[in-house]
Coordinates of C-alpha atoms and ligand atoms in Angstrom, one line a residue:
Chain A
X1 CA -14.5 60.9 169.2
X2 CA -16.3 57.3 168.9
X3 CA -18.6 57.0 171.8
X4 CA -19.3 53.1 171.6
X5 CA -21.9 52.4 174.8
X6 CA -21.3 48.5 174.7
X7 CA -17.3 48.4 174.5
X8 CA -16.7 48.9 178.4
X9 CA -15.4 46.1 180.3
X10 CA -17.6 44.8 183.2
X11 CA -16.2 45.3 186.2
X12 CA -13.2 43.2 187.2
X13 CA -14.9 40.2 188.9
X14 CA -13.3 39.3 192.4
X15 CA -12.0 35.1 191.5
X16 CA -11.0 34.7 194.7
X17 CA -11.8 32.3 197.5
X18 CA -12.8 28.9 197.9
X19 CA -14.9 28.8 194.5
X20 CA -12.2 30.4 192.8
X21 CA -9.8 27.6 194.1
X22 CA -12.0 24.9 193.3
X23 CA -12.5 26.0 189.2
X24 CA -8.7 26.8 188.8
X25 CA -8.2 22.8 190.1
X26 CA -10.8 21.2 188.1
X27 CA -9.7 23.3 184.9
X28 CA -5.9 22.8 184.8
X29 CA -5.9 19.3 183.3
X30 CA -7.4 20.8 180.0
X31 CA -5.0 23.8 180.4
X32 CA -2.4 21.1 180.5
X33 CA -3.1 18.9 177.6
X34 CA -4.2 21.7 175.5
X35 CA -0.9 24.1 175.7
X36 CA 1.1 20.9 175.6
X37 CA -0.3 20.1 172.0
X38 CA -0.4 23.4 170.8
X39 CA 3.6 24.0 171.7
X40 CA 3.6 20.4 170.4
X41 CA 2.4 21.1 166.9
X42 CA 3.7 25.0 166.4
X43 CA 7.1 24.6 167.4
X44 CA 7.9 28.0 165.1
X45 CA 5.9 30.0 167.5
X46 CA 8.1 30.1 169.9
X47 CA 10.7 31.6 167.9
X48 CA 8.5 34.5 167.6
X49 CA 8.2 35.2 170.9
X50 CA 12.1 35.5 171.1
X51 CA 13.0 36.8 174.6
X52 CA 10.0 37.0 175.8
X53 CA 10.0 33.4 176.1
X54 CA 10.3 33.5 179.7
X55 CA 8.1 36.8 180.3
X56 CA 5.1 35.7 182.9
X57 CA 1.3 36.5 180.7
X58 CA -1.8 37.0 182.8
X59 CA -4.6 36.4 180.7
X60 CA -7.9 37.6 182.6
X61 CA -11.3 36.1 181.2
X62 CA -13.3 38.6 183.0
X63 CA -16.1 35.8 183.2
X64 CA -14.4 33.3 184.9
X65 CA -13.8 33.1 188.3
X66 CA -9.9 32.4 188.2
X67 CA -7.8 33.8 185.7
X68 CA -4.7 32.3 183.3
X69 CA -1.0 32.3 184.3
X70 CA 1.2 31.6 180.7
X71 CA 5.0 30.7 180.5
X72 CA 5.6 30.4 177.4
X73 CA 9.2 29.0 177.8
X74 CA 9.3 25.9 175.4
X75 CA 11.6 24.1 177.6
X76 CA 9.0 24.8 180.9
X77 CA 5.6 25.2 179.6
X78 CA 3.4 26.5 182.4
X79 CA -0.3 27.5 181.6
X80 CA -2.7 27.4 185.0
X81 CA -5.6 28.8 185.7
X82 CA -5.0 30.8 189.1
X83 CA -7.4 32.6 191.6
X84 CA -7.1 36.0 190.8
X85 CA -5.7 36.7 194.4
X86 CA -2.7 34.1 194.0
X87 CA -1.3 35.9 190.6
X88 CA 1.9 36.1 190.1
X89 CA 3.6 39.3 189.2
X90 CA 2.9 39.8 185.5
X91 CA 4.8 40.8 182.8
X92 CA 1.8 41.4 180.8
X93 CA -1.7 41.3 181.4
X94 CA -4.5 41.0 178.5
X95 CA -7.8 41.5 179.9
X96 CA -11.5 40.7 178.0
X97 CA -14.2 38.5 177.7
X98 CA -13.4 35.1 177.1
X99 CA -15.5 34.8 174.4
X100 CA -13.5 37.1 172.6
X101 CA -10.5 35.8 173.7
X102 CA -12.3 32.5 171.7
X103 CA -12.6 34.5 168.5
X104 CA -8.8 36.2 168.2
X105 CA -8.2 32.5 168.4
X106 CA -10.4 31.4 166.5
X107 CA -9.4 33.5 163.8
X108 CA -12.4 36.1 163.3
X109 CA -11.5 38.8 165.3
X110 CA -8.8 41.0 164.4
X111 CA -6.9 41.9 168.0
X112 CA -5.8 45.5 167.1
X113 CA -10.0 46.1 166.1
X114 CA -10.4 44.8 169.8
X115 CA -8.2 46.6 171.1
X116 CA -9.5 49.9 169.2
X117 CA -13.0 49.0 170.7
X118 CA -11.3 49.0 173.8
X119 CA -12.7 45.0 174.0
X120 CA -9.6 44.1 175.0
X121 CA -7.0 45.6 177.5
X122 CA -3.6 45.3 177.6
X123 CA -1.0 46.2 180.8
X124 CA 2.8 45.5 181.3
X125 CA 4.9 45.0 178.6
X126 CA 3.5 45.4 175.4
X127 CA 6.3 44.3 172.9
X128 CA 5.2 40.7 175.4
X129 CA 2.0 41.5 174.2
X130 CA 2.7 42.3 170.8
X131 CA 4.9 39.1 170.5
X132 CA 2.5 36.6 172.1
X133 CA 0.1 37.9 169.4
X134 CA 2.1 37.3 166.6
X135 CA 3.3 34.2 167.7
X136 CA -0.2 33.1 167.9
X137 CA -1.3 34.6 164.4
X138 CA 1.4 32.7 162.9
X139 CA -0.3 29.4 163.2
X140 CA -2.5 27.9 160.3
X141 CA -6.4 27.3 160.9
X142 CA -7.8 27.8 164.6
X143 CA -6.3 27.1 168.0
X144 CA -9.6 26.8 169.3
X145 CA -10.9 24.3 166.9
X146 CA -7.6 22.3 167.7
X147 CA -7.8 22.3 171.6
X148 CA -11.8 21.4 170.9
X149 CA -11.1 18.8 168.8
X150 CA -8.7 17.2 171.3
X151 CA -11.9 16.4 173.2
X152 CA -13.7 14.5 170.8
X153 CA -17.0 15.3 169.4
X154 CA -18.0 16.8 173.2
X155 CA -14.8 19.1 172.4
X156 CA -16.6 20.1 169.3
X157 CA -20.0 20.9 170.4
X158 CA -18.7 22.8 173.5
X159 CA -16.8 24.6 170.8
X160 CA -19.9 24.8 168.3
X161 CA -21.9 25.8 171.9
X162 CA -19.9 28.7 172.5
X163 CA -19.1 30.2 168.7
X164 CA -22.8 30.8 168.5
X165 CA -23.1 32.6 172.0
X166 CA -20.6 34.6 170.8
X167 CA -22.8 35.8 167.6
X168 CA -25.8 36.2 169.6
X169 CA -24.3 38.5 171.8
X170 CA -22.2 40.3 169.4
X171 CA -25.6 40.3 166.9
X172 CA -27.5 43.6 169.2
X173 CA -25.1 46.0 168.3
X174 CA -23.2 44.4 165.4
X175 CA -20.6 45.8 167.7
X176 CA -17.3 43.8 168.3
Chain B
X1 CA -8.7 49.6 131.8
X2 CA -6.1 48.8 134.3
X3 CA -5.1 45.6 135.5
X4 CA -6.3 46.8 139.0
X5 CA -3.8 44.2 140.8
X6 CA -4.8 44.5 144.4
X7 CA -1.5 44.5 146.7
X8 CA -2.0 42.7 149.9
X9 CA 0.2 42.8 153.4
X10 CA 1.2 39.8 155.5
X11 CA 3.4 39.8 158.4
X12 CA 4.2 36.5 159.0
X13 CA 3.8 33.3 156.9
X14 CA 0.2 32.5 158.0
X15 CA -1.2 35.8 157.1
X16 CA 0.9 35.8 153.4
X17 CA -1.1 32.6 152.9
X18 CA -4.5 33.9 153.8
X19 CA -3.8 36.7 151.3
X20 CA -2.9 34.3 148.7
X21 CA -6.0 32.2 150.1
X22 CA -8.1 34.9 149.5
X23 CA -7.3 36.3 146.3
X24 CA -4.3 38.7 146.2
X25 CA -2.7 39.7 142.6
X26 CA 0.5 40.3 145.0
X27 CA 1.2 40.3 148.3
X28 CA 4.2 42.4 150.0
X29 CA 6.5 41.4 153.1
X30 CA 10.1 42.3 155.0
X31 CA 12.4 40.1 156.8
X32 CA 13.1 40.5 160.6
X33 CA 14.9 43.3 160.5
X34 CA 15.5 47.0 159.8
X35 CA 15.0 46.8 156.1
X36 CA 11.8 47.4 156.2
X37 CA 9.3 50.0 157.7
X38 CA 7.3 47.1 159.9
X39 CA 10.1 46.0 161.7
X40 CA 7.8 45.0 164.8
X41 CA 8.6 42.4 167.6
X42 CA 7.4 38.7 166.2
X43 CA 6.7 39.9 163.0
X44 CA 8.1 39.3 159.2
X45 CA 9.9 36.9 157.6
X46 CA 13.0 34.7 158.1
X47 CA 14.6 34.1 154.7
X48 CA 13.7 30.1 154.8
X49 CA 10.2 31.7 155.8
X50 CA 10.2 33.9 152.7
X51 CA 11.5 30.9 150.4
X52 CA 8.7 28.6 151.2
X53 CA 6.3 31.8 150.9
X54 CA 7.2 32.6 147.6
X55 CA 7.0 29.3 146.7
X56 CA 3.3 28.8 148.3
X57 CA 2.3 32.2 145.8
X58 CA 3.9 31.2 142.9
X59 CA 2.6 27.8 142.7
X60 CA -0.9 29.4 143.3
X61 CA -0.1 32.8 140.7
X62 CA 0.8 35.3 143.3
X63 CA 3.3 37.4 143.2
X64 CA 5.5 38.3 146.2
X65 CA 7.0 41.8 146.6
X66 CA 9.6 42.4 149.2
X67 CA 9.8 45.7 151.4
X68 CA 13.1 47.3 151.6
X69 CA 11.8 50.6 152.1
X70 CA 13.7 52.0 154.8
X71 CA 17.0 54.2 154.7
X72 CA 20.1 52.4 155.8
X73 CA 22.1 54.6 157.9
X74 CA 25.8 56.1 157.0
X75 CA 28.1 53.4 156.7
X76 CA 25.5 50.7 157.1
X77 CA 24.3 49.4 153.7
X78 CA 25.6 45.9 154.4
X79 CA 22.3 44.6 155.9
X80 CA 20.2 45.9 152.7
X81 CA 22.6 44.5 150.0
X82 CA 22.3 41.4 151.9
X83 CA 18.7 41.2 151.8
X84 CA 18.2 42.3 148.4
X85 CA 20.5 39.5 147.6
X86 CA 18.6 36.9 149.6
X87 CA 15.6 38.0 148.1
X88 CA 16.6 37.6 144.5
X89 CA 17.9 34.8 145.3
X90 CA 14.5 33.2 146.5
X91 CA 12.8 35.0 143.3
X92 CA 10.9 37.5 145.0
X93 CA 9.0 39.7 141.8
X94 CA 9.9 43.0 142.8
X95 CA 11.6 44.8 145.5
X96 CA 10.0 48.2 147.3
X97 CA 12.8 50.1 147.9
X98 CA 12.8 54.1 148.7
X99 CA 16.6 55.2 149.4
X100 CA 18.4 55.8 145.8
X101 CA 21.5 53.7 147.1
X102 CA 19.5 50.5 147.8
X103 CA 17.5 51.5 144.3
X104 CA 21.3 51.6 142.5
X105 CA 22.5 48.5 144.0
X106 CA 19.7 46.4 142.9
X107 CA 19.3 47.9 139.2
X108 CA 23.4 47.1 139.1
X109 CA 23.3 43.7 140.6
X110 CA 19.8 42.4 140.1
X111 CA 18.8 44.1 137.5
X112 CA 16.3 40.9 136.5
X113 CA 14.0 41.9 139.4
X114 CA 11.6 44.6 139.4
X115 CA 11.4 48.0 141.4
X116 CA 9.0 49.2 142.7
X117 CA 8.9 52.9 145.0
X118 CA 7.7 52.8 148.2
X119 CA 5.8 55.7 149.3
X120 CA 8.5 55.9 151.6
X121 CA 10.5 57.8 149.0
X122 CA 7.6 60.4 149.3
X123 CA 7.8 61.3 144.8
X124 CA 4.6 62.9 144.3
X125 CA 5.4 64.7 141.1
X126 CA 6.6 63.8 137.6
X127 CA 9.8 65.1 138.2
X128 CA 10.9 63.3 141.2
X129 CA 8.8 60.0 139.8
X130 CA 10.6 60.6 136.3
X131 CA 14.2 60.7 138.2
X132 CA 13.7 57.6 139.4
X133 CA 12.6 55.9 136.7
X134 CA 15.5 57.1 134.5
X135 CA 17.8 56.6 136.7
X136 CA 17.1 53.1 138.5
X137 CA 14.9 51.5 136.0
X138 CA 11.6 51.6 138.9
X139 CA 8.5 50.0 137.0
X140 CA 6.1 51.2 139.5
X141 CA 5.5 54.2 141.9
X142 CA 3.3 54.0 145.2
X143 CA 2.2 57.7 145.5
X144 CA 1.9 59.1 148.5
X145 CA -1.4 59.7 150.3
X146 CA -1.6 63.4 149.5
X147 CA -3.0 63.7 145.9
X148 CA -6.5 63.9 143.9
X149 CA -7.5 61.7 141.8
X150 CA -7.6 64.7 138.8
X151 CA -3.6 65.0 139.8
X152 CA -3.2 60.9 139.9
X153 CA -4.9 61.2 136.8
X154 CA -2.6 64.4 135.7
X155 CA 0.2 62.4 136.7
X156 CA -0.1 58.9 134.6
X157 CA -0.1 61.0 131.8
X158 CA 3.3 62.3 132.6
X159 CA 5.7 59.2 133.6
X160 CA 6.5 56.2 131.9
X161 CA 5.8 53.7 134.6
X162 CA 3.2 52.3 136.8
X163 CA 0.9 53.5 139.7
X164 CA 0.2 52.1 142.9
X165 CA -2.0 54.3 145.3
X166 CA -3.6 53.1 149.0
X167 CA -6.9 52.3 149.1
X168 CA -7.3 50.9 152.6
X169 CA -5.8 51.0 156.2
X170 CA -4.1 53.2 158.5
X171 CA -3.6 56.7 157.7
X172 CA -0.7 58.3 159.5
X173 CA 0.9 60.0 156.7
X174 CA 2.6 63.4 157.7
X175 CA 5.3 63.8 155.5
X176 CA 5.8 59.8 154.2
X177 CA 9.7 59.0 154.6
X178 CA 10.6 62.5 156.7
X179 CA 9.0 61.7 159.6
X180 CA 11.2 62.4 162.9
X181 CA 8.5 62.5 165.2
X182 CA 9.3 58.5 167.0
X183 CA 13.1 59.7 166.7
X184 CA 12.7 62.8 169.0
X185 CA 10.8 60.9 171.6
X186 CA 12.5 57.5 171.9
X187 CA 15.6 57.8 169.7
X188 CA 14.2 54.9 167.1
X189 CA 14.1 56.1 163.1
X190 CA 10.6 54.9 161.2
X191 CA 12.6 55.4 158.6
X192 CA 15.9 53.8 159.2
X193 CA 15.1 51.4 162.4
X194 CA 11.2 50.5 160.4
X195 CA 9.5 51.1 163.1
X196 CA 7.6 53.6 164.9
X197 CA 6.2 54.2 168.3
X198 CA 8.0 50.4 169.1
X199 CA 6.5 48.6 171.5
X200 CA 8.8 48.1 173.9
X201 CA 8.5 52.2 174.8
X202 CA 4.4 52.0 174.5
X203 CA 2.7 51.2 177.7
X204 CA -0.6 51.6 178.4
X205 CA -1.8 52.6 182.4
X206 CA -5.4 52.5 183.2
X207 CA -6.8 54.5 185.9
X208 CA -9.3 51.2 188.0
X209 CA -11.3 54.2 189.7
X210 CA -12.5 56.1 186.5
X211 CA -11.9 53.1 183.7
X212 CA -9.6 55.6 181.8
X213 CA -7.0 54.6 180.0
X214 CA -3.7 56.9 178.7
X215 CA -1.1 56.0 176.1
X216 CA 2.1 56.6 176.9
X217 CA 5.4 56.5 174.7
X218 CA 8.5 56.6 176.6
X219 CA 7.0 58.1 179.6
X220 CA 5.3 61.0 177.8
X221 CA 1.8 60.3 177.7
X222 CA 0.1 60.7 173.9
X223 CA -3.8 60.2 174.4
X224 CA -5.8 59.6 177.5
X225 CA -9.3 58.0 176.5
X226 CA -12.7 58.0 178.0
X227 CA -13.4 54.7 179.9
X228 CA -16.3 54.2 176.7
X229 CA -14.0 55.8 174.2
X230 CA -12.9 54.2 171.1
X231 CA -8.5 53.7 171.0
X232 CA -6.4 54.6 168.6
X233 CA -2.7 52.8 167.6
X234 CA -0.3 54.5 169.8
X235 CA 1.5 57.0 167.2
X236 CA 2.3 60.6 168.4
X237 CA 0.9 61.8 165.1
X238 CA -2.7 60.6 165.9
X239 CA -2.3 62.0 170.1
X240 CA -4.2 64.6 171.6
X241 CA -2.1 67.8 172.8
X242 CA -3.0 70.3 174.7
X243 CA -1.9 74.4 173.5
X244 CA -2.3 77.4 175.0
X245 CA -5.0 77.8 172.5
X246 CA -6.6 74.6 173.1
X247 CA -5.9 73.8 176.8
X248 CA -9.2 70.9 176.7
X249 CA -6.4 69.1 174.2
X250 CA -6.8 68.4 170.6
X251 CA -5.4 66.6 167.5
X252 CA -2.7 68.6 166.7
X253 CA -1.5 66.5 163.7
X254 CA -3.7 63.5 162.6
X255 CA -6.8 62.2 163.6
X256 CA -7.0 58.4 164.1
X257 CA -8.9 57.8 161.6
X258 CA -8.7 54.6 158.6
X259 CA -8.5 55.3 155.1
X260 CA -11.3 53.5 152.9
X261 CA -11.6 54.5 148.9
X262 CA -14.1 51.5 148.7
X263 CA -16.0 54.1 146.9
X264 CA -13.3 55.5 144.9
X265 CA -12.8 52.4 143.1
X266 CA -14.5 53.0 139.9
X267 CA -12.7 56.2 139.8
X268 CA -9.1 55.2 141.0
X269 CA -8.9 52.8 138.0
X270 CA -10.6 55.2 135.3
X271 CA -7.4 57.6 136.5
X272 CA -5.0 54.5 135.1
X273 CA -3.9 53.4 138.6
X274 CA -2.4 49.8 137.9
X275 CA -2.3 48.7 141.4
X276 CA -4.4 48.8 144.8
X277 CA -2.3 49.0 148.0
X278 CA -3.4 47.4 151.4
X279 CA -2.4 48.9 154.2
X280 CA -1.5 46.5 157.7
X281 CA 1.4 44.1 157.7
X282 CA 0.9 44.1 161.3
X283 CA -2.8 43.2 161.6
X284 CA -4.2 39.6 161.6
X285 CA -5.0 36.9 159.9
X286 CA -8.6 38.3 160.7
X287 CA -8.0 41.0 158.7
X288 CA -6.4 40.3 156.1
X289 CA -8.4 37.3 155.5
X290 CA -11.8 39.9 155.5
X291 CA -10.4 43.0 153.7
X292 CA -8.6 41.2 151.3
X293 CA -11.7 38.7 150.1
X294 CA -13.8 42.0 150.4
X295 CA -11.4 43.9 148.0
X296 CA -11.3 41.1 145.8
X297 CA -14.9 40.9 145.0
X298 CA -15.2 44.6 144.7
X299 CA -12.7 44.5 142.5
X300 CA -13.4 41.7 139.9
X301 CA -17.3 43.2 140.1
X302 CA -15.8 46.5 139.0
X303 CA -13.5 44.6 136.4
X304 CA -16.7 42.6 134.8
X305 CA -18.8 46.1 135.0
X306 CA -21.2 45.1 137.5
X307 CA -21.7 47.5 140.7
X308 CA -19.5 46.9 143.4
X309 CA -21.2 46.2 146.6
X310 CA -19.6 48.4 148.7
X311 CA -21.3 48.5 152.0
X312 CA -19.3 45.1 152.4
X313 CA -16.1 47.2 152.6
X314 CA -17.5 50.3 154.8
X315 CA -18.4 47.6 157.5
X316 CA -14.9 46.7 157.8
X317 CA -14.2 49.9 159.4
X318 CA -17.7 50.2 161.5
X319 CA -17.2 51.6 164.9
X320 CA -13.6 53.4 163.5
X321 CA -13.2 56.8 161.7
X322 CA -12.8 56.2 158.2
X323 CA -11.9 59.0 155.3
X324 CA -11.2 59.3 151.6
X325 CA -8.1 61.5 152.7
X326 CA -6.7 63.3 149.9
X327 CA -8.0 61.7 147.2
X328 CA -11.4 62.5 147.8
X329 CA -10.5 66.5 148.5
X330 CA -7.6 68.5 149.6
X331 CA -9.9 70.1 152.7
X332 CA -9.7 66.7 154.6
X333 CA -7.6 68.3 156.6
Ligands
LIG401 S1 4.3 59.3 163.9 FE1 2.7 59.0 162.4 S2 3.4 60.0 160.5 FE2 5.2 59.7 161.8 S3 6.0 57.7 161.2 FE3 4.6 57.3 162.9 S4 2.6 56.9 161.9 FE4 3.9 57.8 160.3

């Protein structure tokens, strides 16, 4: 077996309380504007996602003090970011750092190597899972750089900002 | 020399055009259904999706090859006559078919378009290869992942038609098109329903107090793994067992391990292999994208007789298991 020391997960931070509730507010206008313009311009991915359409995602930045609540239903769009003590029930949950969250998006990490690294950590139902991911795959160029450039040149260098934190931290090890 | 094509996977649109994008000879798909052996959730091709596709390669001098390579079921052959007829409609270059009915139909009613044999079909000798090449008019084998390079070599002396052979990717093998093991525990074929261990019967469970982290399939579980310990895709082939003569558990069939003959390159093509197959239809954009630019270089270096920088390739692999298989000994196991 592949002992790899760095791959663990931190532990699951707590995202609850008043911080927690304050975040989750001051994010969800982004959240809003960006999933609106990605559904917007990649219509075909919802096809992909076929009944799971309505299946409720929990996507859990382990950084952040909230985490993400996804509906993927074309005809209700709901993306928020939640405390982690007011979650709905999931369907799926995909757990990681954010920053590689950034990268499968991004279109530089492969999410089966991230999963293999055990990077990333999936619960529930996995054809959701599995679906989401192809869904998302399917789309030309990089969701990131999309939502980023929505925001103008301060999109950009928040963008720029956090691809290089990424390969600083992923530089140590050469371990992703 | 060969023409060392390299053959290049894509499971949805986007990926076929990062293969294209970043230098495939061919690349090979399936439509959204049973006819071919990734019949995932969210993945392939709808036919208007394949039309466009083909037309995205061709303008750029790819060629597309379409899977067919499962086995339709008694008395339900309608599905694969219908996509071999969609896809020679849309001008697909070949079709990878292993089941001798789907082979027959096409050579009868397309017999413009090229076959090729998926590995599916398991021919590894001259006979069998020979058989079908007679009989169906197949241009090119894909041989399965069991064989030297002398016996590749032994072998392209002894048929009239092409070679395909792995070079990179996942490495559950067994017995290629004879697998029952995803039948027996969740009543899905590989080989007729394309898929196996599907996703809607995998669930993974982790344990919050000690991080671990089993794979289950259909309520049997088929690996547990350390809270630091490296995953594997969940395929009972590559779980850990335990036996009364191993009660600590053990791979009882495969290890989970990638193949890479990175290093075999040189080699593979000297044997007369025509084409280079990559494995992982159901992998990213990421991926493809890296091992396919990677491949390419290695390649065309090879091709212009310059040494291949092959450390490029092994890192695409780092942190996994990686082997030669077969082709590098018949001990690998
Ligand atoms: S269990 Fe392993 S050998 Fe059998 S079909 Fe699945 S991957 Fe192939």
């Amino acid at each position: 077996m592949t002992i790899d020391p760095g791959a663990v997960l931190p532990p699951r931070p707590p995202g609850a309380g008043a911080f927690a509730r304050l975040a989750a507010t001051l994010v969800q206008p982004i959240l809003g504007r960006v999933v609106r313009r990605v559904a917007a311009r990649h219509a075909s991915l919802f096809a992909r996602l076929g009944p799971h359409q309505g299946t409720d995602f929990v996507i859990d930045p382990v950084e952040f003090p909230f985490a993400l609540h996804l509906r993927p239903d074309p005809k209700a769009l709901l993306f928020r970011a939640v405390p982690r003590d007011a979650l709905p029930v999931a369907g799926a949950t995909i757990r990681g750092r954010f920053l590689m969250f950034l990268e499968l998006l991004d279109y530089e990490e492969d999410g089966d190597a991230a999963f293999f690294s055990r990077d990333l950590e999936i619960t529930g139902d996995t054809e959701a899972v599995v679906r989401l991911r192809n869904a998302l795959d399917d789309v030309d160029g990089s969701i990131a750089e999309e939502a980023a450039a929505m925001f103008g040149p301060p999109g950009r260098a928040i963008l720029g900002h956090l691809r290089r934190k990424y390969s600083d931290d992923a530089m140590p090890g050469g371990e992703r | 020399m060969s023409l060392a094509e390299l053959i290049c996977p894509a499971g949805t649109p986007a990926a076929l055009r990062t293969a294209v994008d970043a230098g495939a000879d061919a690349v090979y798909c399936g439509f959204q259904d049973a006819t071919n052996a990734r019949n995932f959730p969210g993945l392939n091709f709808t036919p208007e999706e394949l039309e466009a596709a083909v037309a995205y390669a061709h303008a750029r001098g790819t060629k597309v090859l379409l899977a067919l390579n499962t086995y339709p079921p008694a008395g339900k052959v309608d599905l694969w006559r219908h996509a071999a007829d969609t896809g020679a409609r849309i001008g697909v270059d070949a079709f990878i078919v292993a089941d001798m009915g789907v082979a027959d139909y096409i050579a009868r009613t397309h017999p413009g378009v090229r076959l090729h044999l998926s590995v599916q079909a398991a021919a590894s000798s001259p006979e069998a290869i020979r058989y079908y090449v007679e009989n169906f008019g197949v241009k090119r084998v894909v041989l399965p992942r069991i064989l030297t390079i002398p016996e590749i070599r032994k072998i392209r002396q002894d048929i009239p038609c092409e070679i395909e052979t792995f070079i990179f990717g996942n490495h559950g093998l067994m017995v290629e098109g004879r697998c029952s093991l995803t039948n027996y525990l969740t009543g899905q074929s590989t080989n007729m329903d394309g898929v196996c261990s599907p996703a809607s019967d995998v669930e993974y469970i982790r344990d919050e107090a000690t991080g671990e982290m089993s794979s289950c399939l259909n309520g049997f579980t088929i690996d547990r793994f350390g809270p630091e310990e490296k995953a594997g895709y969940p395929t009972i082939c590559k779980g850990r067992y335990t036996a009364p003569h191993r009660p600590e558990g053990y791979y009882a069939f495969e290890e989970p391990v990638s193949l890479n003959l990175s290093r075999l390159l040189p080699e593979l093509i000297d044997a007369g292999v025509h084409a280079f197959k990559i494995e992982g239809r159901q992998r990213s954009k990421a991926y493809v994208r890296s091992v396919v630019s990677s491949f390419r270089r290695a390649v065309d270096d090879i091709r212009a007789g310059r040494t291949a920088n092959i450390e490029d390739l092994v890192a695409l692999t780092e942190g996994q298991k990686q082997t030669q298989g077969a082709f590098e000994t018949k001990k690998w196991r």
